[in-house]
Tab-separated table of C-alpha atoms and ligand atoms in Angstrom:
chain	number	residue	atom	x	y	z
A	1	MET	CA	-87.514	212.321	82.710
A	2	SER	CA	-87.036	210.184	79.530
A	3	GLU	CA	-86.925	206.015	80.238
A	4	PRO	CA	-82.999	205.874	81.585
A	5	ARG	CA	-82.207	203.533	77.642
A	6	ASN	CA	-83.823	206.212	75.610
A	7	LEU	CA	-80.733	208.917	76.090
A	8	SER	CA	-79.019	209.073	73.028
A	9	ILE	CA	-75.212	209.746	73.245
A	10	ASP	CA	-73.346	211.410	70.515
A	11	GLY	CA	-71.850	209.718	68.500
A	12	ASN	CA	-70.620	212.188	66.813
A	13	ARG	CA	-67.995	214.362	69.396
A	14	LEU	CA	-67.527	210.740	71.191
A	15	TRP	CA	-65.460	209.384	67.874
A	16	ASN	CA	-64.177	213.415	67.284
A	17	SER	CA	-62.276	212.923	71.004
A	18	ILE	CA	-61.098	209.403	69.425
A	19	MET	CA	-59.016	211.142	66.658
A	20	GLU	CA	-57.946	214.545	68.934
A	21	VAL	CA	-56.299	211.615	71.806
A	22	ALA	CA	-54.961	209.913	67.673
A	23	LYS	CA	-52.814	212.967	66.980
A	24	ILE	CA	-50.783	212.999	70.330
A	25	GLY	CA	-48.595	209.979	69.328
A	26	ALA	CA	-49.328	209.667	65.888
A	27	THR	CA	-46.817	207.218	63.623
A	28	ASP	CA	-46.766	207.102	59.874
A	29	LYS	CA	-49.157	204.439	59.733
A	30	GLY	CA	-52.140	205.440	61.158
A	31	GLY	CA	-51.715	204.127	64.529
A	32	SER	CA	-50.373	205.680	68.136
A	33	ARG	CA	-47.689	204.871	70.080
A	34	ARG	CA	-47.882	206.681	73.326
A	35	LEU	CA	-45.628	204.302	75.448
A	36	ALA	CA	-46.693	204.034	79.269
A	37	LEU	CA	-46.246	207.575	81.739
A	38	THR	CA	-44.065	208.759	79.018
A	39	ASP	CA	-43.994	212.563	77.905
A	40	LEU	CA	-46.631	211.464	74.969
A	41	ASP	CA	-49.285	209.840	77.913
A	42	ARG	CA	-48.692	212.943	80.111
A	43	GLU	CA	-50.245	214.616	77.029
A	44	ALA	CA	-53.596	212.630	76.795
A	45	ARG	CA	-53.600	212.611	80.167
A	46	ASP	CA	-53.440	216.097	80.202
A	47	LEU	CA	-56.272	216.275	77.802
A	48	PHE	CA	-58.947	213.848	78.524
A	49	VAL	CA	-57.992	216.061	82.043
A	50	THR	CA	-58.989	219.342	80.950
A	51	TRP	CA	-62.069	217.669	79.223
A	52	CYS	CA	-63.347	216.073	82.445
A	53	LYS	CA	-62.614	219.630	83.829
A	54	GLU	CA	-64.847	220.930	81.055
A	55	ALA	CA	-66.928	218.863	81.612
A	56	GLY	CA	-67.452	219.610	85.148
A	57	CYS	CA	-65.939	216.610	87.176
A	58	THR	CA	-63.904	216.580	90.190
A	59	ILE	CA	-60.185	215.076	89.755
A	60	SER	CA	-58.294	212.735	91.542
A	61	ILE	CA	-55.824	210.695	91.063
A	62	ASP	CA	-53.857	208.017	93.499
A	63	GLN	CA	-50.871	206.751	94.288
A	64	MET	CA	-50.650	204.500	91.233
A	65	GLY	CA	-51.229	207.630	88.882
A	66	ASN	CA	-54.604	206.169	87.940
A	67	ILE	CA	-57.067	209.210	86.948
A	68	PHE	CA	-60.747	208.973	88.921
A	69	ALA	CA	-63.374	212.030	87.456
A	70	ARG	CA	-66.439	211.815	88.654
A	71	ARG	CA	-69.322	213.470	88.484
A	72	PRO	CA	-71.636	213.689	91.429
A	73	GLY	CA	-74.793	212.013	92.289
A	74	SER	CA	-77.221	212.822	94.218
A	75	ASP	CA	-76.603	210.508	97.152
A	76	PRO	CA	-73.177	211.255	98.249
A	77	ASP	CA	-72.697	209.135	100.676
A	78	ALA	CA	-73.427	206.334	97.704
A	79	SER	CA	-70.246	204.558	95.900
A	80	ALA	CA	-69.672	204.829	91.825
A	81	VAL	CA	-71.150	203.094	89.198
A	82	MET	CA	-67.683	203.332	87.625
A	83	THR	CA	-65.791	203.132	83.824
A	84	GLY	CA	-63.190	203.858	82.278
A	85	SER	CA	-59.607	201.466	80.380
A	86	HIS	CA	-56.476	203.306	79.521
A	87	LEU	CA	-54.306	205.862	77.236
A	88	ASP	CA	-51.412	203.700	77.396
A	89	THR	CA	-50.175	201.798	73.998
A	90	GLN	CA	-48.220	198.803	72.615
A	91	PRO	CA	-45.262	200.417	70.408
A	92	THR	CA	-47.119	199.613	67.307
A	93	GLY	CA	-50.738	199.886	68.642
A	94	GLY	CA	-54.190	201.763	66.948
A	95	ARG	CA	-56.360	204.588	68.207
A	96	PHE	CA	-58.873	202.359	69.704
A	97	ASP	CA	-57.677	200.078	72.374
A	98	GLY	CA	-58.164	201.895	75.638
A	99	VAL	CA	-58.900	205.187	74.880
A	100	TYR	CA	-62.344	203.607	73.375
A	101	GLY	CA	-63.436	203.149	76.730
A	102	VAL	CA	-61.531	206.344	78.375
A	103	LEU	CA	-63.598	208.102	76.063
A	104	ALA	CA	-66.741	206.273	75.868
A	105	GLY	CA	-66.871	207.409	79.244
A	106	LEU	CA	-66.248	210.615	79.152
A	107	GLU	CA	-69.356	210.764	76.878
A	108	VAL	CA	-71.762	208.807	79.073
A	109	ILE	CA	-70.879	212.215	81.548
A	110	ARG	CA	-71.034	214.854	78.330
A	111	THR	CA	-74.577	213.198	77.296
A	112	LEU	CA	-75.625	213.341	81.058
A	113	ASN	CA	-74.504	216.452	81.686
A	114	ASP	CA	-76.440	217.714	77.920
A	115	LEU	CA	-80.029	216.463	79.028
A	116	GLY	CA	-79.544	217.912	82.873
A	117	THR	CA	-79.960	214.107	83.784
A	118	GLU	CA	-79.070	212.891	87.571
A	119	THR	CA	-77.684	209.863	88.396
A	120	GLU	CA	-78.681	208.589	92.633
A	121	ARG	CA	-74.587	207.297	92.389
A	122	PRO	CA	-71.631	208.954	91.342
A	123	ILE	CA	-70.523	208.197	87.989
A	124	ASP	CA	-66.373	207.704	88.139
A	125	VAL	CA	-64.907	207.588	84.806
A	126	VAL	CA	-61.142	205.456	85.665
A	127	VAL	CA	-57.689	205.812	82.931
A	128	TRP	CA	-56.005	202.857	84.201
A	129	THR	CA	-51.689	203.460	84.837
A	130	ASN	CA	-49.759	200.772	82.521
A	131	GLU	CA	-52.486	198.381	81.098
A	132	GLU	CA	-50.514	197.398	78.319
A	133	GLY	CA	-47.424	196.305	80.612
A	134	SER	CA	-45.549	197.590	76.803
A	135	ARG	CA	-42.893	198.934	78.342
A	136	PHE	CA	-43.648	198.006	82.363
A	137	ALA	CA	-44.312	194.417	82.604
A	138	PRO	CA	-46.728	192.785	84.001
A	139	SER	CA	-49.900	194.420	82.075
A	140	MET	CA	-52.526	195.573	84.184
A	141	ILE	CA	-50.324	196.350	86.625
A	142	SER	CA	-52.386	199.501	88.763
A	143	SER	CA	-55.757	198.134	88.570
A	144	GLY	CA	-53.687	195.328	89.980
A	145	VAL	CA	-52.848	197.160	93.163
A	146	PHE	CA	-55.928	198.951	93.395
A	147	ALA	CA	-57.727	195.430	93.249
A	148	GLY	CA	-54.740	194.187	95.831
A	149	GLU	CA	-53.303	192.038	93.144
A	150	PHE	CA	-50.053	193.173	93.857
A	151	THR	CA	-48.486	195.774	96.760
A	152	LEU	CA	-48.241	199.033	95.691
A	153	GLU	CA	-44.250	198.874	96.424
A	154	HIS	CA	-44.262	195.893	93.565
A	155	GLY	CA	-46.117	198.366	91.287
A	156	LEU	CA	-44.438	201.133	92.340
A	157	SER	CA	-40.800	198.954	91.744
A	158	ARG	CA	-41.485	198.049	88.376
A	159	PRO	CA	-38.391	199.188	85.621
A	160	ASP	CA	-38.163	199.769	82.323
A	161	SER	CA	-35.547	198.743	80.309
A	162	ASP	CA	-33.848	201.432	80.908
A	163	GLY	CA	-34.538	200.700	84.775
A	164	LEU	CA	-36.413	203.801	85.328
A	165	THR	CA	-39.405	202.631	87.362
A	166	ILE	CA	-43.038	203.756	87.297
A	167	GLY	CA	-42.751	205.863	90.857
A	168	GLU	CA	-40.372	207.692	89.371
A	169	GLU	CA	-41.797	208.511	85.687
A	170	LEU	CA	-45.121	209.364	87.943
A	171	GLN	CA	-43.571	211.799	89.698
A	172	ARG	CA	-41.752	212.663	86.511
A	173	ILE	CA	-44.926	213.477	84.582
A	174	GLY	CA	-46.749	214.775	87.540
A	175	TYR	CA	-49.201	211.933	88.244
A	176	ALA	CA	-48.095	211.154	91.408
A	177	GLY	CA	-51.215	211.398	92.940
A	178	ASP	CA	-51.832	210.650	96.945
A	179	GLU	CA	-54.962	208.871	97.404
A	180	GLU	CA	-53.840	205.478	98.796
A	181	VAL	CA	-54.688	202.942	95.703
A	182	GLY	CA	-58.224	200.800	96.123
A	183	THR	CA	-59.609	202.711	98.951
A	184	ARG	CA	-62.535	204.305	96.555
A	185	ALA	CA	-65.605	201.698	96.721
A	186	VAL	CA	-67.126	201.066	93.515
A	187	HIS	CA	-70.505	199.604	93.410
A	188	ALA	CA	-70.442	198.436	89.537
A	189	TYR	CA	-67.492	198.756	87.103
A	190	PHE	CA	-67.540	198.228	83.477
A	191	GLU	CA	-65.068	198.767	80.855
A	192	ALA	CA	-66.013	199.432	76.556
A	193	HIS	CA	-63.480	197.928	74.136
A	194	ILE	CA	-62.372	197.100	70.909
A	195	GLU	CA	-62.861	192.982	70.459
A	196	GLN	CA	-59.093	192.461	69.363
A	197	GLY	CA	-60.464	190.049	67.720
A	198	PRO	CA	-62.658	188.837	64.974
A	199	ILE	CA	-65.202	186.918	65.814
A	200	LEU	CA	-67.931	189.977	66.149
A	201	GLU	CA	-67.001	191.415	62.648
A	202	ALA	CA	-66.891	187.716	61.347
A	203	GLU	CA	-70.686	187.381	62.701
A	204	ASP	CA	-71.638	190.430	61.730
A	205	LYS	CA	-72.718	191.683	65.218
A	206	THR	CA	-72.501	194.721	66.378
A	207	ILE	CA	-72.597	194.217	70.581
A	208	GLY	CA	-70.178	191.489	72.322
A	209	VAL	CA	-71.981	190.549	76.106
A	210	VAL	CA	-68.784	189.723	77.936
A	211	THR	CA	-69.003	187.307	80.000
A	212	GLY	CA	-65.468	186.661	81.081
A	213	ALA	CA	-62.050	186.634	80.211
A	214	GLN	CA	-59.449	183.828	80.115
A	215	GLY	CA	-56.439	183.373	81.923
A	216	GLN	CA	-52.833	183.881	81.684
A	217	ARG	CA	-50.151	183.459	82.776
A	218	TRP	CA	-46.033	185.585	81.259
A	219	TYR	CA	-43.181	184.378	82.303
A	220	GLU	CA	-38.723	186.219	81.584
A	221	VAL	CA	-37.087	183.703	80.334
A	222	THR	CA	-33.076	183.612	80.324
A	223	LEU	CA	-31.041	181.696	78.946
A	224	THR	CA	-26.784	182.030	79.873
A	225	GLY	CA	-24.706	179.996	77.615
A	226	VAL	CA	-20.673	180.914	76.571
A	227	GLU	CA	-20.097	184.080	74.531
A	228	SER	CA	-16.962	182.472	72.459
A	229	HIS	CA	-15.854	183.214	68.697
A	230	ALA	CA	-18.147	181.873	65.855
A	231	GLY	CA	-15.226	180.963	63.644
A	232	PRO	CA	-12.527	178.972	66.105
A	233	THR	CA	-15.274	177.480	68.480
A	234	PRO	CA	-15.989	173.844	66.602
A	235	MET	CA	-19.836	172.937	66.413
A	236	ASP	CA	-19.791	170.441	69.573
A	237	ARG	CA	-17.907	172.550	72.012
A	238	ARG	CA	-20.413	175.276	72.269
A	239	LYS	CA	-22.750	176.693	74.506
A	240	ASP	CA	-25.357	178.845	72.384
A	241	ALA	CA	-27.626	180.238	74.103
A	242	LEU	CA	-29.867	181.604	70.975
A	243	LEU	CA	-29.653	177.986	69.953
A	244	GLY	CA	-31.727	177.443	73.151
A	245	ALA	CA	-34.237	180.335	72.620
A	246	ALA	CA	-34.859	179.238	69.215
A	247	ARG	CA	-36.021	175.449	70.621
A	248	LEU	CA	-38.022	177.353	73.197
A	249	VAL	CA	-39.850	179.439	70.444
A	250	GLU	CA	-40.903	175.822	68.561
A	251	LEU	CA	-40.952	174.382	72.051
A	252	VAL	CA	-43.936	177.613	73.291
A	253	ASN	CA	-45.216	176.903	69.553
A	254	HIS	CA	-45.933	173.580	69.644
A	255	ILE	CA	-47.766	173.889	73.467
A	256	GLY	CA	-50.157	176.488	72.077
A	257	LEU	CA	-50.903	173.747	69.524
A	258	ASP	CA	-51.336	170.862	71.541
A	259	ASN	CA	-53.597	172.577	73.136
A	260	ALA	CA	-55.789	174.158	70.594
A	261	PRO	CA	-58.395	175.432	69.599
A	262	ASN	CA	-58.817	177.742	72.842
A	263	ALA	CA	-54.943	177.702	73.712
A	264	CYS	CA	-52.658	180.313	73.211
A	265	ALA	CA	-49.046	180.251	73.173
A	266	THR	CA	-46.531	183.700	72.058
A	267	VAL	CA	-42.710	184.411	72.826
A	268	GLY	CA	-43.236	188.286	72.052
A	269	MET	CA	-39.600	189.431	73.292
A	270	ILE	CA	-36.181	188.282	72.581
A	271	ASP	CA	-32.419	189.749	73.812
A	272	SER	CA	-29.313	188.106	72.490
A	273	TYR	CA	-26.375	189.512	73.728
A	274	PRO	CA	-23.754	190.507	72.418
A	275	ASN	CA	-25.738	190.670	69.251
A	276	SER	CA	-22.729	190.294	67.401
A	277	ARG	CA	-22.411	189.011	64.146
A	278	ASN	CA	-19.573	186.790	64.695
A	279	VAL	CA	-19.652	186.143	68.451
A	280	ILE	CA	-21.453	182.457	69.869
A	281	PRO	CA	-24.513	184.285	71.561
A	282	GLY	CA	-24.198	184.157	75.169
A	283	ARG	CA	-27.238	185.121	76.968
A	284	VAL	CA	-30.759	185.257	75.830
A	285	PHE	CA	-33.938	186.943	77.270
A	286	LEU	CA	-36.719	186.429	76.142
A	287	THR	CA	-41.297	186.546	77.481
A	288	ILE	CA	-42.803	183.905	77.068
A	289	ASP	CA	-47.431	184.838	76.739
A	290	PHE	CA	-49.531	181.755	77.755
A	291	ARG	CA	-53.545	182.142	77.647
A	292	HIS	CA	-56.711	179.313	78.327
A	293	PRO	CA	-60.129	179.786	79.474
A	294	ASP	CA	-58.892	177.204	81.528
A	295	ALA	CA	-56.621	177.290	84.624
A	296	GLU	CA	-56.716	173.372	84.813
A	297	VAL	CA	-54.934	173.487	81.239
A	298	LEU	CA	-52.789	177.344	81.713
A	299	THR	CA	-51.339	174.866	84.480
A	300	GLN	CA	-50.196	171.506	81.705
A	301	MET	CA	-49.140	174.282	79.666
A	302	ASP	CA	-46.585	175.908	82.764
A	303	THR	CA	-45.605	172.110	83.139
A	304	ASP	CA	-44.732	171.101	79.436
A	305	MET	CA	-42.929	174.637	79.153
A	306	ARG	CA	-40.589	173.935	82.259
A	307	ASP	CA	-40.000	170.903	81.204
A	308	GLY	CA	-38.984	171.083	77.746
A	309	LEU	CA	-36.649	174.193	78.562
A	310	ASP	CA	-34.757	171.796	81.459
A	311	ALA	CA	-34.308	169.313	78.782
A	312	ILE	CA	-33.012	172.073	76.361
A	313	ALA	CA	-30.914	173.617	78.939
A	314	ALA	CA	-29.785	170.433	79.440
A	315	THR	CA	-28.715	169.227	75.686
A	316	ILE	CA	-27.498	172.583	74.643
A	317	GLY	CA	-25.404	173.012	78.059
A	318	LEU	CA	-27.382	176.478	79.619
A	319	ASN	CA	-28.300	177.809	82.247
A	320	LEU	CA	-32.313	178.865	82.534
A	321	ALA	CA	-34.444	181.630	85.002
A	322	ILE	CA	-37.603	181.066	84.177
A	323	GLU	CA	-39.320	184.095	86.078
A	324	GLN	CA	-43.452	183.842	86.215
A	325	ILE	CA	-44.318	187.813	86.221
A	326	LEU	CA	-47.859	187.636	86.019
A	327	ASP	CA	-50.487	184.549	87.064
A	328	LEU	CA	-54.152	186.135	85.765
A	329	ALA	CA	-56.909	183.938	86.255
A	330	PRO	CA	-59.591	183.139	84.147
A	331	VAL	CA	-62.122	185.618	84.977
A	332	HIS	CA	-65.757	185.198	85.064
A	333	PHE	CA	-67.957	188.727	85.205
A	334	ASP	CA	-71.143	188.900	87.285
A	335	GLU	CA	-74.295	188.053	86.743
A	336	SER	CA	-76.254	191.795	87.546
A	337	CYS	CA	-73.550	193.848	85.116
A	338	VAL	CA	-73.590	190.578	82.382
A	339	ALA	CA	-77.602	191.103	82.495
A	340	ALA	CA	-77.423	195.109	82.895
A	341	VAL	CA	-75.607	194.885	79.106
A	342	ARG	CA	-77.801	192.376	77.299
A	343	GLN	CA	-80.491	194.442	78.763
A	344	ALA	CA	-78.977	197.976	77.223
A	345	THR	CA	-77.922	195.964	74.313
A	346	GLU	CA	-81.075	194.474	73.869
A	347	ALA	CA	-83.159	198.231	74.658
A	348	GLN	CA	-81.248	199.674	71.522
A	349	ASP	CA	-82.646	196.573	68.739
A	350	TYR	CA	-78.717	195.911	68.243
A	351	THR	CA	-77.252	193.179	67.193
A	352	LEU	CA	-75.741	190.882	70.236
A	353	ARG	CA	-73.817	187.910	71.562
A	354	ASP	CA	-72.316	186.408	74.841
A	355	MET	CA	-68.108	185.739	74.125
A	356	ILE	CA	-64.978	185.681	76.796
A	357	SER	CA	-61.832	188.139	76.599
A	358	GLY	CA	-59.187	186.880	74.635
A	359	ALA	CA	-57.648	190.068	75.584
A	360	GLY	CA	-56.367	190.606	79.515
A	361	HIS	CA	-58.356	194.275	80.349
A	362	ASP	CA	-58.584	196.275	83.459
A	363	ALA	CA	-61.869	194.976	84.085
A	364	CYS	CA	-60.532	191.258	84.860
A	365	ASN	CA	-58.609	193.170	87.865
A	366	ILE	CA	-61.142	194.782	89.519
A	367	ALA	CA	-63.886	191.826	89.295
A	368	ALA	CA	-62.055	190.765	92.216
A	369	VAL	CA	-63.339	193.995	94.501
A	370	ALA	CA	-66.595	194.905	92.293
A	371	PRO	CA	-69.399	193.098	90.050
A	372	THR	CA	-67.643	193.918	86.722
A	373	SER	CA	-69.119	193.353	82.964
A	374	MET	CA	-67.122	194.910	79.617
A	375	ILE	CA	-68.846	195.838	76.268
A	376	PHE	CA	-67.324	195.272	73.116
A	377	ILE	CA	-67.917	196.210	69.763
A	378	PRO	CA	-66.471	194.847	66.553
A	379	CYS	CA	-62.244	195.791	64.896
A	380	ILE	CA	-62.127	195.995	61.310
A	381	ASP	CA	-60.660	192.448	60.595
A	382	GLY	CA	-59.749	192.084	63.569
A	383	ILE	CA	-56.598	193.364	63.662
A	384	SER	CA	-54.799	195.164	66.742
A	385	HIS	CA	-52.056	195.588	68.937
A	386	ASN	CA	-51.039	196.737	65.337
A	387	GLU	CA	-51.232	200.289	63.997
A	388	VAL	CA	-53.873	199.850	61.162
A	389	GLU	CA	-56.680	198.726	64.048
A	390	ASP	CA	-59.698	200.616	62.976
A	391	ALA	CA	-62.921	200.412	64.036
A	392	LYS	CA	-66.626	201.398	62.572
A	393	PRO	CA	-68.408	204.809	63.679
A	394	GLU	CA	-71.458	203.114	63.960
A	395	TRP	CA	-69.601	200.741	66.090
A	396	ILE	CA	-68.317	203.219	68.037
A	397	THR	CA	-71.381	204.744	68.748
A	398	ALA	CA	-73.426	201.569	69.766
A	399	GLY	CA	-70.575	200.961	72.256
A	400	GLY	CA	-71.400	204.218	74.201
A	401	GLN	CA	-75.207	204.519	73.925
A	402	VAL	CA	-75.049	200.950	75.523
A	403	LEU	CA	-72.261	201.741	78.205
A	404	LEU	CA	-74.761	205.239	78.597
A	405	GLY	CA	-77.070	202.425	79.289
A	406	ALA	CA	-75.765	199.984	81.589
A	407	MET	CA	-73.733	202.074	84.088
A	408	LEU	CA	-77.828	204.265	84.328
A	409	GLU	CA	-79.031	201.046	85.286
A	410	LEU	CA	-76.475	200.162	87.693
A	411	ALA	CA	-76.547	204.253	89.087
A	412	GLY	CA	-79.927	204.942	88.987
A	413	VAL	CA	-81.988	207.752	87.502
A	414	LYS	CA	-83.530	211.149	89.703
B	501	HGY	O1	-51.893	191.150	76.974
B	501	HGY	C1	-53.768	191.569	77.049
B	501	HGY	O2	-54.539	191.082	76.610
B	501	HGY	C2	-53.698	193.796	77.163
B	501	HGY	O3	-53.966	193.889	75.983
B	501	HGY	N1	-52.580	194.131	77.910
B	502	MN	MN1	-56.599	197.462	76.022
B	503	MN	MN1	-54.224	196.363	74.316
């Protein structure tokens, strides 16, 4: 049997599979729109399940709709080496975010099948439900339930903007599984993903050996003033919630800049009520996304935000409600998994650099319950969460090759 690291994936097959999934929810600008648990998400899930069954895998689905495709190993009692990612996208998402990691995992299985290679441990490829946190907040909720970060009840009850819950939508699309969430033993977890930032391409490196991820805090803020007539209401008698929102956006941006170069601070959503051109807005809903590699800095950003918002609300006479809906501590991945990624990269003579992830990934949650690492490949101009998101076929192949090598390092080859 050839050395595990000499096995070669079929990069064309992987690229073509990604392009096949990209047809589901394809947008005019060449991206993907497959919001979690919509009919398009179901269509992509169904295609993945079909392909995995064709590859001889058994399929299990847990109570959060996470899909597990298993290729058995020689030791039926051994815990699995797992890989995967997500199939749901942002509203203006790209063809690679999430999909790449899922299909790179399937390519590992297809390659082992082609070569008749048996592993000691089973190989699991997983599709995590609602990684993006766009339709249902927060992001990575299902890997979070799997890792014990959230209760199953909390996960299933997350509503979308129409009040439909994850639980209801899982039932509707036929992915409400019965496997108890989090009971599946994981020996090691690897996730392949595009970097979604500019570093690898700028440094002309093919592989990012991901040693960890920055922490994140997500908040939902509601500012409440008084709707009133835009004409007769004097400027000094207004309780204008949108004015408060404008100052909140400026405050959040300042907090990010004040903690440069590693802080990120974003107001991604804003909903002004009643949103009528001649009514002074009475209520505004906004979201805040803070990121930083250092938990103490995140805590300081939190304090600065709350103090700043208290002052804004007091000055304008608004009621302020802040709910924190995500508190993801900075993550340090497991040394042995990071080493396996590095060795698999060096075995292929790919250029590499260590890095931490700016984006959150399901791997960030799984790291709490299993040794975990990630494999990054570059993306064109570092752009992601955008329909123009793109990657070179040679990068797609390289990441899949490293994933195969790293997984076999942990799965054992007969
Ligand atoms: O928000 C994130 O970092 C990820 O894309 N869900
Ligand atoms: Mn992703
Ligand atoms: Mn994403």
